[in-house]
């Protein structure tokens, strides 16, 4: 997969790329991420990227020209152009899986009051929100989106870190997990997990996943 990120603040986005699994995925060639400064697509002395909204109102809007120029430079026939916006469809595990099958993503990060509507109308294939709250800037949202998508690419998580049991993957939350020691401050690990009986362990985990989902996210259970 290849990803081009368009932002006014490349450094915000770069931090998450330089650590841990995202860093390793890039160095192993499983994903290529390029971060571009939208100011590089302006042509005036002051590299202006924003202007006042027509009709008045508070704040500034991102101008269409630099965004159009950047998208048109990077867009290919297999690209999906994604706008980060609180008005988009919420990011879910199912959507992250769908995006992980795209060859090339172009991600537009908004700032100020957002972007000129003509960007949505003419360039954008998908609008993605990371939740019902408003951030100052799309680069943070894009970092969350890229992390959720890239960890699902084949080979990015080793077996020891497989996404198969993660919450939401099978529609349920994951159940409780324990590591050594078997007893800590009087708190013990459930016997069954120490038993070596794989069938019993799988049954215990399935029951707990269901119970935890029922308690915390009953909306995820279709027939309960
Ligand atoms: N005025 C816009 C509105 O009410 O929809 C909000 C603009 S917000 C201050 C600035 C930028 O941050 C947005 O253009 C978007 O790129 C990003 N952003 C903020 N909240 C977001 C969210 N929940 N999900 C995705 N992107 C978000």
Tab-separated table of C-alpha atoms and ligand atoms in Angstrom:
chain	number	residue	atom	x	y	z
A	1	UNK	CA	0.000	0.000	0.000
A	2	UNK	CA	1.062	3.585	-0.642
A	3	UNK	CA	-0.249	6.592	1.253
A	4	UNK	CA	0.149	10.296	0.469
A	5	UNK	CA	-0.876	12.591	3.324
A	6	UNK	CA	-1.620	16.259	2.586
A	7	UNK	CA	-1.377	18.483	5.635
A	8	UNK	CA	-0.298	21.905	6.836
A	9	UNK	CA	1.542	20.243	9.743
A	10	UNK	CA	3.702	17.342	8.526
A	11	UNK	CA	5.517	17.098	11.852
A	12	UNK	CA	2.333	16.267	13.771
A	13	UNK	CA	1.846	13.291	11.512
A	14	UNK	CA	5.449	12.166	11.372
A	15	UNK	CA	5.737	11.327	15.096
A	16	UNK	CA	3.439	8.295	14.960
A	17	UNK	CA	5.203	7.055	11.835
A	18	UNK	CA	8.576	6.961	13.517
A	19	UNK	CA	7.760	4.500	16.283
A	20	UNK	CA	7.002	0.841	16.752
A	21	UNK	CA	4.824	-1.100	14.314
A	22	UNK	CA	4.250	1.714	11.805
A	23	UNK	CA	7.961	2.365	11.607
A	24	UNK	CA	8.705	-1.331	11.101
A	25	UNK	CA	6.013	-1.703	8.444
A	26	UNK	CA	7.678	1.069	6.442
A	27	UNK	CA	11.214	-0.199	6.858
A	28	UNK	CA	10.060	-3.674	5.735
A	29	UNK	CA	8.473	-2.112	2.626
A	30	UNK	CA	4.928	-3.200	3.569
A	31	UNK	CA	3.689	0.368	3.301
A	32	UNK	CA	5.104	3.578	1.859
A	33	UNK	CA	3.896	6.768	3.542
A	34	UNK	CA	4.766	10.200	2.132
A	35	UNK	CA	3.756	13.326	4.026
A	36	UNK	CA	3.409	16.551	2.028
A	37	UNK	CA	3.097	20.131	3.190
A	38	UNK	CA	0.165	21.782	1.425
A	39	UNK	CA	2.026	25.092	1.500
A	40	UNK	CA	4.363	23.590	-1.105
A	41	UNK	CA	1.412	23.742	-3.498
A	42	UNK	CA	0.932	27.508	-3.263
A	43	UNK	CA	2.457	29.997	-5.697
A	44	UNK	CA	2.347	33.313	-3.862
A	45	UNK	CA	5.068	34.932	-1.802
A	46	UNK	CA	3.360	34.279	1.553
A	47	UNK	CA	2.326	30.690	0.723
A	48	UNK	CA	-1.283	31.414	1.695
A	49	UNK	CA	-3.492	28.366	2.209
A	50	UNK	CA	-6.588	29.878	3.861
A	51	UNK	CA	-9.136	32.644	3.320
A	52	UNK	CA	-12.318	34.079	4.875
A	53	UNK	CA	-15.565	32.177	4.278
A	54	UNK	CA	-18.011	33.775	1.840
A	55	UNK	CA	-21.092	35.040	3.646
A	56	UNK	CA	-19.114	35.873	6.773
A	57	UNK	CA	-18.740	33.900	9.959
A	58	UNK	CA	-15.874	33.106	12.271
A	59	UNK	CA	-12.559	31.540	11.314
A	60	UNK	CA	-10.832	30.765	8.068
A	61	UNK	CA	-11.246	28.036	5.470
A	62	UNK	CA	-8.627	26.126	3.544
A	63	UNK	CA	-8.518	27.365	-0.044
A	64	UNK	CA	-9.232	24.864	-2.798
A	65	UNK	CA	-6.291	25.566	-5.133
A	66	UNK	CA	-3.378	23.969	-3.180
A	67	UNK	CA	-5.484	20.902	-2.358
A	68	UNK	CA	-6.595	20.429	-5.968
A	69	UNK	CA	-3.037	20.808	-7.213
A	70	UNK	CA	-1.655	18.281	-4.728
A	71	UNK	CA	-4.382	15.682	-5.273
A	72	UNK	CA	-4.122	15.999	-9.043
A	73	UNK	CA	-0.362	15.530	-8.817
A	74	UNK	CA	-0.549	12.288	-6.789
A	75	UNK	CA	-3.883	10.745	-7.879
A	76	UNK	CA	-3.744	7.499	-9.883
A	77	UNK	CA	-6.429	5.229	-11.285
A	78	UNK	CA	-6.244	3.021	-8.166
A	79	UNK	CA	-6.327	5.881	-5.619
A	80	UNK	CA	-8.986	6.612	-3.010
A	81	UNK	CA	-9.052	10.235	-1.853
A	82	UNK	CA	-10.052	10.501	1.804
A	83	UNK	CA	-10.985	13.692	3.638
A	84	UNK	CA	-10.588	13.673	7.424
A	85	UNK	CA	-13.644	15.465	8.800
A	86	UNK	CA	-15.925	15.211	11.855
A	87	UNK	CA	-18.785	15.167	9.334
A	88	UNK	CA	-17.588	11.917	7.730
A	89	UNK	CA	-18.812	8.368	8.381
A	90	UNK	CA	-17.336	7.094	11.633
A	91	UNK	CA	-14.202	4.981	11.352
A	92	UNK	CA	-14.957	1.376	12.358
A	93	UNK	CA	-12.899	-1.802	12.235
A	94	UNK	CA	-14.939	-2.907	9.202
A	95	UNK	CA	-14.111	0.326	7.380
A	96	UNK	CA	-10.435	0.041	8.342
A	97	UNK	CA	-10.440	-3.465	6.817
A	98	UNK	CA	-12.021	-2.138	3.650
A	99	UNK	CA	-9.417	0.648	3.348
A	100	UNK	CA	-6.585	-1.835	3.977
A	101	UNK	CA	-7.413	-3.395	0.589
A	102	UNK	CA	-6.890	-0.106	-1.306
A	103	UNK	CA	-3.620	0.225	-3.241
A	104	UNK	CA	-3.188	3.971	-2.836
A	105	UNK	CA	-4.704	6.396	-0.337
A	106	UNK	CA	-4.508	10.173	-0.556
A	107	UNK	CA	-5.509	11.666	2.790
A	108	UNK	CA	-6.497	15.325	3.054
A	109	UNK	CA	-6.108	16.835	6.532
A	110	UNK	CA	-8.210	19.902	7.252
A	111	UNK	CA	-7.387	22.801	9.559
A	112	UNK	CA	-9.090	26.063	10.638
A	113	UNK	CA	-12.838	25.743	9.948
A	114	UNK	CA	-12.205	22.975	7.408
A	115	UNK	CA	-11.937	22.941	3.609
A	116	UNK	CA	-13.759	24.712	0.793
A	117	UNK	CA	-16.806	22.599	-0.171
A	118	UNK	CA	-15.545	22.198	-3.757
A	119	UNK	CA	-12.798	19.907	-2.434
A	120	UNK	CA	-15.462	17.495	-1.177
A	121	UNK	CA	-17.541	17.836	-4.296
A	122	UNK	CA	-14.837	17.295	-6.901
A	123	UNK	CA	-11.968	15.370	-5.320
A	124	UNK	CA	-13.052	13.275	-2.359
A	125	UNK	CA	-14.159	9.629	-2.500
A	126	UNK	CA	-14.577	9.035	1.247
A	127	UNK	CA	-15.077	11.266	4.267
A	128	UNK	CA	-13.801	9.744	7.505
A	129	UNK	CA	-14.478	10.847	11.076
A	130	UNK	CA	-12.601	9.331	14.001
A	131	UNK	CA	-15.407	10.194	16.429
A	132	UNK	CA	-18.102	12.634	17.432
A	133	UNK	CA	-15.844	15.406	18.692
A	134	UNK	CA	-13.880	18.169	16.969
A	135	UNK	CA	-10.092	18.275	16.820
A	136	UNK	CA	-8.104	21.343	15.843
A	137	UNK	CA	-6.433	19.571	12.975
A	138	UNK	CA	-6.822	16.652	10.579
A	139	UNK	CA	-3.242	15.371	10.963
A	140	UNK	CA	-4.034	13.816	14.349
A	141	UNK	CA	-7.128	12.162	12.924
A	142	UNK	CA	-5.166	10.949	9.890
A	143	UNK	CA	-2.532	9.377	12.153
A	144	UNK	CA	-5.273	7.381	13.923
A	145	UNK	CA	-6.776	6.370	10.573
A	146	UNK	CA	-3.413	5.282	9.109
A	147	UNK	CA	-2.549	3.277	12.231
A	148	UNK	CA	-5.902	1.444	12.145
A	149	UNK	CA	-5.469	0.612	8.437
A	150	UNK	CA	-1.761	-0.209	8.267
A	151	UNK	CA	-1.815	-2.706	11.157
A	152	UNK	CA	-4.262	-4.770	9.071
A	153	UNK	CA	-1.952	-5.051	6.036
A	154	UNK	CA	-0.629	-8.581	5.489
A	155	UNK	CA	2.618	-9.139	7.399
A	156	UNK	CA	2.489	-5.966	9.510
A	157	UNK	CA	1.474	-7.736	12.720
A	158	UNK	CA	3.356	-10.940	13.395
A	159	UNK	CA	1.448	-14.044	14.556
A	160	UNK	CA	2.193	-13.055	18.110
A	161	UNK	CA	0.275	-9.832	17.502
A	162	UNK	CA	-2.435	-11.039	15.177
A	163	UNK	CA	-5.496	-8.822	14.722
A	164	UNK	CA	-7.857	-11.821	14.535
A	165	UNK	CA	-8.852	-11.734	18.207
A	166	UNK	CA	-8.997	-7.968	18.500
A	167	UNK	CA	-12.145	-6.282	19.669
A	168	UNK	CA	-14.645	-5.621	16.841
A	169	UNK	CA	-12.974	-8.058	14.406
A	170	UNK	CA	-15.654	-10.703	15.053
A	171	UNK	CA	-18.209	-8.168	16.235
A	172	UNK	CA	-17.374	-8.630	19.941
A	173	UNK	CA	-15.046	-7.017	22.457
A	174	UNK	CA	-12.044	-9.105	23.428
A	175	UNK	CA	-12.254	-10.809	26.821
A	176	UNK	CA	-9.829	-10.344	29.743
A	177	UNK	CA	-6.160	-11.283	29.267
A	178	UNK	CA	-3.442	-12.212	31.750
A	179	UNK	CA	0.310	-12.700	31.697
A	180	UNK	CA	2.812	-13.868	34.330
A	181	UNK	CA	2.946	-14.054	37.324
A	182	UNK	CA	0.028	-16.423	38.052
A	183	UNK	CA	-0.600	-14.601	41.331
A	184	UNK	CA	-0.005	-10.887	41.903
A	185	UNK	CA	-0.978	-9.058	45.094
A	186	UNK	CA	-3.460	-11.776	45.884
A	187	UNK	CA	-5.075	-11.562	42.458
A	188	UNK	CA	-4.960	-14.846	40.586
A	189	UNK	CA	-5.161	-15.897	36.961
A	190	UNK	CA	-8.243	-18.030	36.172
A	191	UNK	CA	-7.351	-21.728	36.525
A	192	UNK	CA	-8.515	-22.637	33.032
A	193	UNK	CA	-5.875	-20.379	31.404
A	194	UNK	CA	-3.119	-22.297	33.209
A	195	UNK	CA	-4.604	-25.697	32.349
A	196	UNK	CA	-3.119	-26.151	28.875
A	197	UNK	CA	-6.543	-27.380	27.713
A	198	UNK	CA	-6.915	-25.444	24.451
A	199	UNK	CA	-10.546	-26.351	23.923
A	200	UNK	CA	-11.522	-25.213	27.424
A	201	UNK	CA	-9.481	-22.013	27.002
A	202	UNK	CA	-11.173	-21.198	23.691
A	203	UNK	CA	-14.601	-21.781	25.281
A	204	UNK	CA	-13.720	-19.581	28.281
A	205	UNK	CA	-12.502	-16.790	26.000
A	206	UNK	CA	-15.604	-16.939	23.814
A	207	UNK	CA	-17.867	-16.771	26.868
A	208	UNK	CA	-15.979	-13.822	28.309
A	209	UNK	CA	-15.937	-11.969	24.995
A	210	UNK	CA	-19.715	-12.262	24.888
A	211	UNK	CA	-20.162	-11.296	28.525
A	212	UNK	CA	-17.895	-8.285	28.238
A	213	UNK	CA	-19.651	-7.126	25.082
A	214	UNK	CA	-23.049	-7.545	26.749
A	215	UNK	CA	-21.906	-5.450	29.738
A	216	UNK	CA	-20.059	-2.700	27.879
A	217	UNK	CA	-21.351	-2.570	24.320
A	218	UNK	CA	-24.722	-4.294	24.079
A	219	UNK	CA	-25.283	-2.369	20.835
A	220	UNK	CA	-22.751	-4.712	19.174
A	221	UNK	CA	-24.807	-7.825	19.934
A	222	UNK	CA	-27.288	-8.405	17.160
A	223	UNK	CA	-29.398	-11.159	18.691
A	224	UNK	CA	-29.469	-10.690	22.483
B	1	LIG	N1	-15.762	23.433	11.177
B	1	LIG	C1	-15.620	22.008	10.989
B	1	LIG	C2	-16.952	21.337	11.281
B	1	LIG	O1	-17.675	21.828	12.117
B	1	LIG	O2	-17.224	20.270	10.689
B	1	LIG	C3	-14.554	21.456	11.920
B	1	LIG	C4	-13.170	21.828	11.512
B	1	LIG	S1	-11.937	21.161	12.578
B	1	LIG	C5	-11.701	22.484	13.698
B	1	LIG	C6	-10.448	21.234	11.626
B	1	LIG	C7	-10.068	19.949	10.923
B	1	LIG	O3	-9.751	18.946	11.864
B	1	LIG	C8	-11.132	19.320	10.031
B	1	LIG	O4	-11.160	19.929	8.761
B	1	LIG	C9	-10.695	17.882	9.970
B	1	LIG	O5	-9.708	17.654	8.978
B	1	LIG	C10	-10.074	17.668	11.346
B	1	LIG	N2	-10.977	16.997	12.285
B	1	LIG	C11	-11.510	17.539	13.407
B	1	LIG	N3	-12.256	16.651	14.071
B	1	LIG	C12	-12.191	15.499	13.365
B	1	LIG	C13	-12.774	14.215	13.545
B	1	LIG	N4	-13.568	13.928	14.575
B	1	LIG	N5	-12.500	13.253	12.628
B	1	LIG	C14	-11.710	13.521	11.562
B	1	LIG	N6	-11.127	14.729	11.348
B	1	LIG	C15	-11.375	15.702	12.222
